[in-house]
Each structure stands twice: as C-alpha cells, then as structure tokens.
JSON list of C-alpha atoms in Angstrom, two decimals:
[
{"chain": "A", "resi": 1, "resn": "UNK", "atom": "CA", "xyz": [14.16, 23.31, -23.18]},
{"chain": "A", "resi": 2, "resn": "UNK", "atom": "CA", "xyz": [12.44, 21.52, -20.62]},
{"chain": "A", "resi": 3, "resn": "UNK", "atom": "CA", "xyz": [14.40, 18.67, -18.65]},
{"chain": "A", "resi": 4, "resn": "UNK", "atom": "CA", "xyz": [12.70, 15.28, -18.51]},
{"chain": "A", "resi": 5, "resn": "UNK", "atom": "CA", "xyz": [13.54, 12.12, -16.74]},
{"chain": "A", "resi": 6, "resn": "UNK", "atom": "CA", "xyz": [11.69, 8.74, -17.74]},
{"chain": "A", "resi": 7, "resn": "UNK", "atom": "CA", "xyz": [12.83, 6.07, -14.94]},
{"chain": "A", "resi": 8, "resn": "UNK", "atom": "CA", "xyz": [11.29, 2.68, -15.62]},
{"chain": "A", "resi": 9, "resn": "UNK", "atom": "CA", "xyz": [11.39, -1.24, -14.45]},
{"chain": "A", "resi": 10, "resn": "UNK", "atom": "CA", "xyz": [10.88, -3.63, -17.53]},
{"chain": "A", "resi": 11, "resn": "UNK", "atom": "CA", "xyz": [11.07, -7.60, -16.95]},
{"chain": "A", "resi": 12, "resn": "UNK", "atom": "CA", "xyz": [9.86, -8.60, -20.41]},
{"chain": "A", "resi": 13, "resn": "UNK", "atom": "CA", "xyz": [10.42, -5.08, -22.83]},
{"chain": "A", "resi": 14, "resn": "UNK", "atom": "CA", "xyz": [6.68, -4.11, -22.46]},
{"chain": "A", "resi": 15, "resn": "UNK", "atom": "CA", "xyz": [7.40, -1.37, -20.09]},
{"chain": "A", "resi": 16, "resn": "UNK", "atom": "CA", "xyz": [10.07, -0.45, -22.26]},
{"chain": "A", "resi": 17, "resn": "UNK", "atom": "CA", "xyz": [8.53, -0.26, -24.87]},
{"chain": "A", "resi": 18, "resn": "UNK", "atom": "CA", "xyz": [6.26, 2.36, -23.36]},
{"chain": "A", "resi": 19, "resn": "UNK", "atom": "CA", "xyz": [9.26, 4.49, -22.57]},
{"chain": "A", "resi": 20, "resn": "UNK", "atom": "CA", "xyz": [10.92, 4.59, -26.38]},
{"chain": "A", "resi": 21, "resn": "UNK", "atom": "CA", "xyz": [7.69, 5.57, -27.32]},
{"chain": "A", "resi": 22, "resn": "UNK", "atom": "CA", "xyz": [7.75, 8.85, -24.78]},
{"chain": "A", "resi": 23, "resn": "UNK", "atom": "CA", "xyz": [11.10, 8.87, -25.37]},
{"chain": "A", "resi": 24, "resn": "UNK", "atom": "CA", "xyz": [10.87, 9.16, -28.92]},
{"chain": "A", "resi": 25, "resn": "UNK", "atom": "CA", "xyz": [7.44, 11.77, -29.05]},
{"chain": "A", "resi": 26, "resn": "UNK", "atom": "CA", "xyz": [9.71, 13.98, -26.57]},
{"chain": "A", "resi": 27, "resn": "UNK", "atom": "CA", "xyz": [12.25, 14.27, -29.15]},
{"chain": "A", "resi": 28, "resn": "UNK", "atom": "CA", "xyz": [13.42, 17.54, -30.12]},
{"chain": "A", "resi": 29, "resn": "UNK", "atom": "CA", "xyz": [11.04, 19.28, -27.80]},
{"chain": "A", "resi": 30, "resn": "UNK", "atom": "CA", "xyz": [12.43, 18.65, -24.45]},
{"chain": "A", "resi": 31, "resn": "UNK", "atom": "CA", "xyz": [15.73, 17.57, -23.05]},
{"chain": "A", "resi": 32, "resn": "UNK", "atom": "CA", "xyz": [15.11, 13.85, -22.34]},
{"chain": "A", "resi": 33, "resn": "UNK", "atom": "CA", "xyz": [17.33, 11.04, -20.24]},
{"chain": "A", "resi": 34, "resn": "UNK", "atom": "CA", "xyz": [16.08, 8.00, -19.40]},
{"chain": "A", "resi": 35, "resn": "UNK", "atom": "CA", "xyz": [17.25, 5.69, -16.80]},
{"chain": "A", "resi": 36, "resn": "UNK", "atom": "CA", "xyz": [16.72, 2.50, -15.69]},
{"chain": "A", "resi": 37, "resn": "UNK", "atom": "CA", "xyz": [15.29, 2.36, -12.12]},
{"chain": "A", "resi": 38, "resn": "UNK", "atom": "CA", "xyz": [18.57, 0.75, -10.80]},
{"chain": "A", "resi": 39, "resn": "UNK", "atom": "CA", "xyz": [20.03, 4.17, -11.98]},
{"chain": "A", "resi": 40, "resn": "UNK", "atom": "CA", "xyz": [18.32, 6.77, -10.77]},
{"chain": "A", "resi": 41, "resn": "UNK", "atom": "CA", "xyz": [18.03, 8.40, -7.33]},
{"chain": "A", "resi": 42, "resn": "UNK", "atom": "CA", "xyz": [16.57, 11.06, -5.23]},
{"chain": "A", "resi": 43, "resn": "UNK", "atom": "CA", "xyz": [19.27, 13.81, -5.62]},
{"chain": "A", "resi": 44, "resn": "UNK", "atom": "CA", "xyz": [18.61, 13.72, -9.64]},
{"chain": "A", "resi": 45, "resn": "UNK", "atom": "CA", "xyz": [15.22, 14.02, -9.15]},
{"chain": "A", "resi": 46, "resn": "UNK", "atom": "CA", "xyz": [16.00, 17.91, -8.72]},
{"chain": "A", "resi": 47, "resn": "UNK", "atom": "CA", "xyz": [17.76, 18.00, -11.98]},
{"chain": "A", "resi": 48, "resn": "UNK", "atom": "CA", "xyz": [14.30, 17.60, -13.92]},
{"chain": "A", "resi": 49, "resn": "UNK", "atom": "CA", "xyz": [11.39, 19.32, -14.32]},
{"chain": "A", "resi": 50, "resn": "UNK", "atom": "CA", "xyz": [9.05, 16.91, -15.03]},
{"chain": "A", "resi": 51, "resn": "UNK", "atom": "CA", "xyz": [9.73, 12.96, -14.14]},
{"chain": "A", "resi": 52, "resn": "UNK", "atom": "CA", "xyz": [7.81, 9.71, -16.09]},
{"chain": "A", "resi": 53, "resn": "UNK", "atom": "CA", "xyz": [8.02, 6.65, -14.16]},
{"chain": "A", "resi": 54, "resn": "UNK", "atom": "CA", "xyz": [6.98, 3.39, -15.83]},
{"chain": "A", "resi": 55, "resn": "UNK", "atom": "CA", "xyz": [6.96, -0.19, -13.76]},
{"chain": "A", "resi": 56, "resn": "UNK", "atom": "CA", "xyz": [4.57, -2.93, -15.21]},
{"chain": "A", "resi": 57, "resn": "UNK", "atom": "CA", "xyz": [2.35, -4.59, -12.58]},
{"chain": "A", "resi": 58, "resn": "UNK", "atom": "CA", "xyz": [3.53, -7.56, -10.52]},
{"chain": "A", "resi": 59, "resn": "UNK", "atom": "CA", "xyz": [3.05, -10.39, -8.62]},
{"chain": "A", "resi": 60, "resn": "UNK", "atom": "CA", "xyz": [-0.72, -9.72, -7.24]},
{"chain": "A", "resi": 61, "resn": "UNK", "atom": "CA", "xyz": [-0.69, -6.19, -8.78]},
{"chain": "A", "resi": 62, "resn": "UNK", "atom": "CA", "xyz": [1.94, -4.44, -7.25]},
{"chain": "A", "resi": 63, "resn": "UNK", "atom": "CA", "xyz": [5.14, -2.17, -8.34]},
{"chain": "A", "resi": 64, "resn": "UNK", "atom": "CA", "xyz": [8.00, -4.45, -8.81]},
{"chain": "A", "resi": 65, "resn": "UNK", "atom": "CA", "xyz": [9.44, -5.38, -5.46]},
{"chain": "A", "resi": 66, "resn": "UNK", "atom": "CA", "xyz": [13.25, -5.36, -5.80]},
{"chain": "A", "resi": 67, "resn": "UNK", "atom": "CA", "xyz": [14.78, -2.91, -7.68]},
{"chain": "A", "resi": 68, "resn": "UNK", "atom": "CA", "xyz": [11.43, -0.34, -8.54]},
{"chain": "A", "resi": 69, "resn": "UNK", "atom": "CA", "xyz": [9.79, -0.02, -5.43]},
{"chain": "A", "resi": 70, "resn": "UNK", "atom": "CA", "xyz": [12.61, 0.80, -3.61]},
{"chain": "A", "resi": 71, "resn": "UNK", "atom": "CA", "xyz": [13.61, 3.47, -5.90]},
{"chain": "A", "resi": 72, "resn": "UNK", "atom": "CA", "xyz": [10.46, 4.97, -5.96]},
{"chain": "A", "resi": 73, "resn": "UNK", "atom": "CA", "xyz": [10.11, 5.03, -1.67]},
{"chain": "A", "resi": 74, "resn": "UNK", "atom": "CA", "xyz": [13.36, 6.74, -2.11]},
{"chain": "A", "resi": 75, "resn": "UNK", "atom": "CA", "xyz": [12.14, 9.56, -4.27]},
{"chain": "A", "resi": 76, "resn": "UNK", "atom": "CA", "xyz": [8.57, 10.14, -2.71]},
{"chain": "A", "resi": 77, "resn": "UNK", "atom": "CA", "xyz": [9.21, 12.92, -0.77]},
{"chain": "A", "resi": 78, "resn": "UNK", "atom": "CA", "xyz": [10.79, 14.92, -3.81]},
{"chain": "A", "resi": 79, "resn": "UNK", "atom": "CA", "xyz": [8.30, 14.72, -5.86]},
{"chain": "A", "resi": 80, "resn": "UNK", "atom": "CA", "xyz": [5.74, 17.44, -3.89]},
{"chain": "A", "resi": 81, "resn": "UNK", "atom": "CA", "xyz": [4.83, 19.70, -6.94]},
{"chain": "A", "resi": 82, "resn": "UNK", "atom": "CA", "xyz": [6.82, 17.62, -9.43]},
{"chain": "A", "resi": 83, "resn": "UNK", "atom": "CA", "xyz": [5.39, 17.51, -13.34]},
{"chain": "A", "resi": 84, "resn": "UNK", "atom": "CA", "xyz": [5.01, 13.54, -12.83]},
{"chain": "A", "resi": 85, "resn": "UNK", "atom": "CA", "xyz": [3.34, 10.47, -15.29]},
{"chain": "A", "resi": 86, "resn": "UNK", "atom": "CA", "xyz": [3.23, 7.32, -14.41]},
{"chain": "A", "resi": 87, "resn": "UNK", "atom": "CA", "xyz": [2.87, 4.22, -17.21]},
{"chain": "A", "resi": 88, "resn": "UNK", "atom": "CA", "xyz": [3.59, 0.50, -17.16]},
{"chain": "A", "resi": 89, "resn": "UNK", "atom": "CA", "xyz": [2.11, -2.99, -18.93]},
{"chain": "A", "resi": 90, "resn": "UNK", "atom": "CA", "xyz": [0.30, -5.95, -17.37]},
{"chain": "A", "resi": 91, "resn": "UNK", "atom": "CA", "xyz": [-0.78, -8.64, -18.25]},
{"chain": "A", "resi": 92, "resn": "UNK", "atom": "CA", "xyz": [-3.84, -9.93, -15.89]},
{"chain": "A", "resi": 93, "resn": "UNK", "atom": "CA", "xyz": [-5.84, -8.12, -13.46]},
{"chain": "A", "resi": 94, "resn": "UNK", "atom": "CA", "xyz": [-7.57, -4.52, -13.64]},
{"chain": "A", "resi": 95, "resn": "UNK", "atom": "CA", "xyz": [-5.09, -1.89, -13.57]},
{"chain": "A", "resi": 96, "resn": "UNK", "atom": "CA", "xyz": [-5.48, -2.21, -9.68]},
{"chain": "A", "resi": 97, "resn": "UNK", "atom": "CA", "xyz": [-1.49, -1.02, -9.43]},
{"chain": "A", "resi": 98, "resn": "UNK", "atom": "CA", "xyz": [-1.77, 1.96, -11.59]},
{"chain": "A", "resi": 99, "resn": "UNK", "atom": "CA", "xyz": [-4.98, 3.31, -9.25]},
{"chain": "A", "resi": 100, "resn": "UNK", "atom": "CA", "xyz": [-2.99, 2.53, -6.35]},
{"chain": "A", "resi": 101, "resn": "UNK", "atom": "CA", "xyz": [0.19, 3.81, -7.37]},
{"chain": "A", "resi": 102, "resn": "UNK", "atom": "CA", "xyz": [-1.52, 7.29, -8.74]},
{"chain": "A", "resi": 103, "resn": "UNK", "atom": "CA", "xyz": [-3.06, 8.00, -5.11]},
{"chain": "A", "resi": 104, "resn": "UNK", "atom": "CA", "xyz": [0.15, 7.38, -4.14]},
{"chain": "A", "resi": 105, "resn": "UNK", "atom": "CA", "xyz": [1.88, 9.81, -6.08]},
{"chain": "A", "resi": 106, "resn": "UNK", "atom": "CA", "xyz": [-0.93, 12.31, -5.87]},
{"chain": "A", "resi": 107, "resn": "UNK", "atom": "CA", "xyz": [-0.55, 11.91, -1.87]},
{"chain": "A", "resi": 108, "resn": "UNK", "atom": "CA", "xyz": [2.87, 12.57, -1.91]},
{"chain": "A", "resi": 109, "resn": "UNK", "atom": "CA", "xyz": [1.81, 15.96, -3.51]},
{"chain": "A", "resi": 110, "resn": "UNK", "atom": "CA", "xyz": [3.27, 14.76, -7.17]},
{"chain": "A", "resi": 111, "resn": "UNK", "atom": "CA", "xyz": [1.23, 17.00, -9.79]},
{"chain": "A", "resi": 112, "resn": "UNK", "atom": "CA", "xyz": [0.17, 14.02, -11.51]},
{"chain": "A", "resi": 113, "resn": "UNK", "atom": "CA", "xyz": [-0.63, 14.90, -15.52]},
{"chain": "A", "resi": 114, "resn": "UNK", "atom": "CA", "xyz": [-0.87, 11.56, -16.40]},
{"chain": "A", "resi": 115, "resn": "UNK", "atom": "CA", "xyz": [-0.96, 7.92, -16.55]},
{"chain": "A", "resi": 116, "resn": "UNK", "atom": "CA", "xyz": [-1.52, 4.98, -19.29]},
{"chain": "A", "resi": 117, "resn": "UNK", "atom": "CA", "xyz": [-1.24, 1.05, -18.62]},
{"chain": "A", "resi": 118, "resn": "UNK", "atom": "CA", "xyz": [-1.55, -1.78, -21.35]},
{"chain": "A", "resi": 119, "resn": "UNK", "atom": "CA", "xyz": [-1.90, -5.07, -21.78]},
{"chain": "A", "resi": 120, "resn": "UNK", "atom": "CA", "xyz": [1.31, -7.19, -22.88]},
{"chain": "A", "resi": 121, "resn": "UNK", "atom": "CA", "xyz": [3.28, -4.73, -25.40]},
{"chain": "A", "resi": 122, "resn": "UNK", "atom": "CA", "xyz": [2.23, -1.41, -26.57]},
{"chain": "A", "resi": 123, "resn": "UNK", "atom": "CA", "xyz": [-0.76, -1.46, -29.27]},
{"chain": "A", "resi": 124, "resn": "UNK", "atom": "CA", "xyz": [-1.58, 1.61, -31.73]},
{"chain": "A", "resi": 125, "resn": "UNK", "atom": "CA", "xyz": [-4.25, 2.53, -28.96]},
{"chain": "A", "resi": 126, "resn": "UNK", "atom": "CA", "xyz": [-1.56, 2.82, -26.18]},
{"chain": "A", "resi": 127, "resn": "UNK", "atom": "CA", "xyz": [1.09, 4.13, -28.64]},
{"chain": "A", "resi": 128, "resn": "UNK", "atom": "CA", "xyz": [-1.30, 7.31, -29.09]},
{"chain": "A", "resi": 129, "resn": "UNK", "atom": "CA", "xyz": [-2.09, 7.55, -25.31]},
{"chain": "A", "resi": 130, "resn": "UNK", "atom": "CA", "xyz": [1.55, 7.18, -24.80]},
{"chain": "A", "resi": 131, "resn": "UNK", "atom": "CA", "xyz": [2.06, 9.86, -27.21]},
{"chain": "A", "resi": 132, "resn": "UNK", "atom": "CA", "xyz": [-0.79, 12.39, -25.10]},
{"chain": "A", "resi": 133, "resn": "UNK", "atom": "CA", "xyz": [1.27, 11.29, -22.06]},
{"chain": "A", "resi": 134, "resn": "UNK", "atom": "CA", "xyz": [4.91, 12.61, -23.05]},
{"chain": "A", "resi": 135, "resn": "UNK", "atom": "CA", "xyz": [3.02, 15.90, -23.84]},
{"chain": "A", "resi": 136, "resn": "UNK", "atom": "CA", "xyz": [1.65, 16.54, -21.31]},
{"chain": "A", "resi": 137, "resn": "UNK", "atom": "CA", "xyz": [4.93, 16.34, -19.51]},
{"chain": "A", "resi": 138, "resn": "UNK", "atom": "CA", "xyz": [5.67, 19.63, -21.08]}
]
C-alpha cells in the first residue's frame, strides 16, 4: 500500500477537520499517519509517497507563522516530484493563501494533485472535495 503523510496546523479544529475527513476516505486503501506540523520534519518526508499538508489562512492571508510555516520552509526542497495536496479553512478573504501557497509548492517542483479551502468548518460540499482530494493522493 501506498504511504501517506497528512501534516496540518489547526487553531480552531476547522483544518482538522479537513484532515479526519482525508484521513478517514484514505482508510483501508493506503497506509496513512498524520502529524501535527510541530511533528513532522524533512527527513520523514522521504518515508511517504505522497504528502497532504493542511494550514488554514492567517493573519492577512498567510500560512500560520509560528509553528506551520517554518515546517513547511524546512521541507521545500524535498518535495521536487513529491505526490503533494494542500487544504486548509478560512474564514475572510479570497483564498489568496491557497493560490499563493500552490505556486509555491508547484515552484518547488511538488507534483501538486490537489488543493481544497473552506470557509469556517467543513460543509457536505468540502467534505466531497475533500473526499476527491485524498484520492487523488493515490
């Protein structure tokens, strides 16, 4: 079976949210561990063949500053031709994070097969794009 990571940042349980949902769909079809983003770090990132990160927008539509963002600097240059999705909640704005954070994983050479954002906590409509996500990590 395939070997997934899902590393995520949640201040509030939207974000998650998101990842019990991937976690869950995954079940039984891959080999799934999921870490907090305080856990995780760039020699694991070899130990999977596919990665999800999830960090909700913050502050003026950023990746969370303290604990996420550094993790995720850390692992950029593993993550050339790495099975990658990206997810997270929000709760104003655009989705201006997610667009910046997907060039930014497609410039690192990530093979990016997905990404899905929502407003506040997961809905049926982002359950089911959540749902498309964790598949495609396969």
């Amino acid at each position: 079976m395939k070997r997934i990571a899902i590393v995520y940042y949640s201040a509030t349980g939207n974000t998650e949210a998101m990842a019990d949902i991937i976690k869950t769909t995954l079940q039984g079809k891959a080999d799934v561990d999921t870490f907090t983003c305080d856990n995780f770090s760039p020699e694991m990132v070899k130990d999977y063949e596919a990665i999800a990160f999830g960090c909700p927008a913050m502050g003026d539509e950023v990746l969370e500053e303290d604990s996420f963002e550094p993790m995720f600097t850390s692992v950029e240059p593993m993550l050339e031709k790495k099975t990658t999705a990206l997810f997270g909640s929000y709760g104003w704005g655009d989705g201006e994070w997610m667009r910046n954070w997907k060039e930014r994983a497609e410039n690192d050479g990530a093979v990016l097969v997905s990404s899905v954002i929502c407003q506040d906590a997961p809905d049926e409509v982002a359950k089911a794009e959540l749902e498309t996500l964790a598949n495609a990590l396969l």
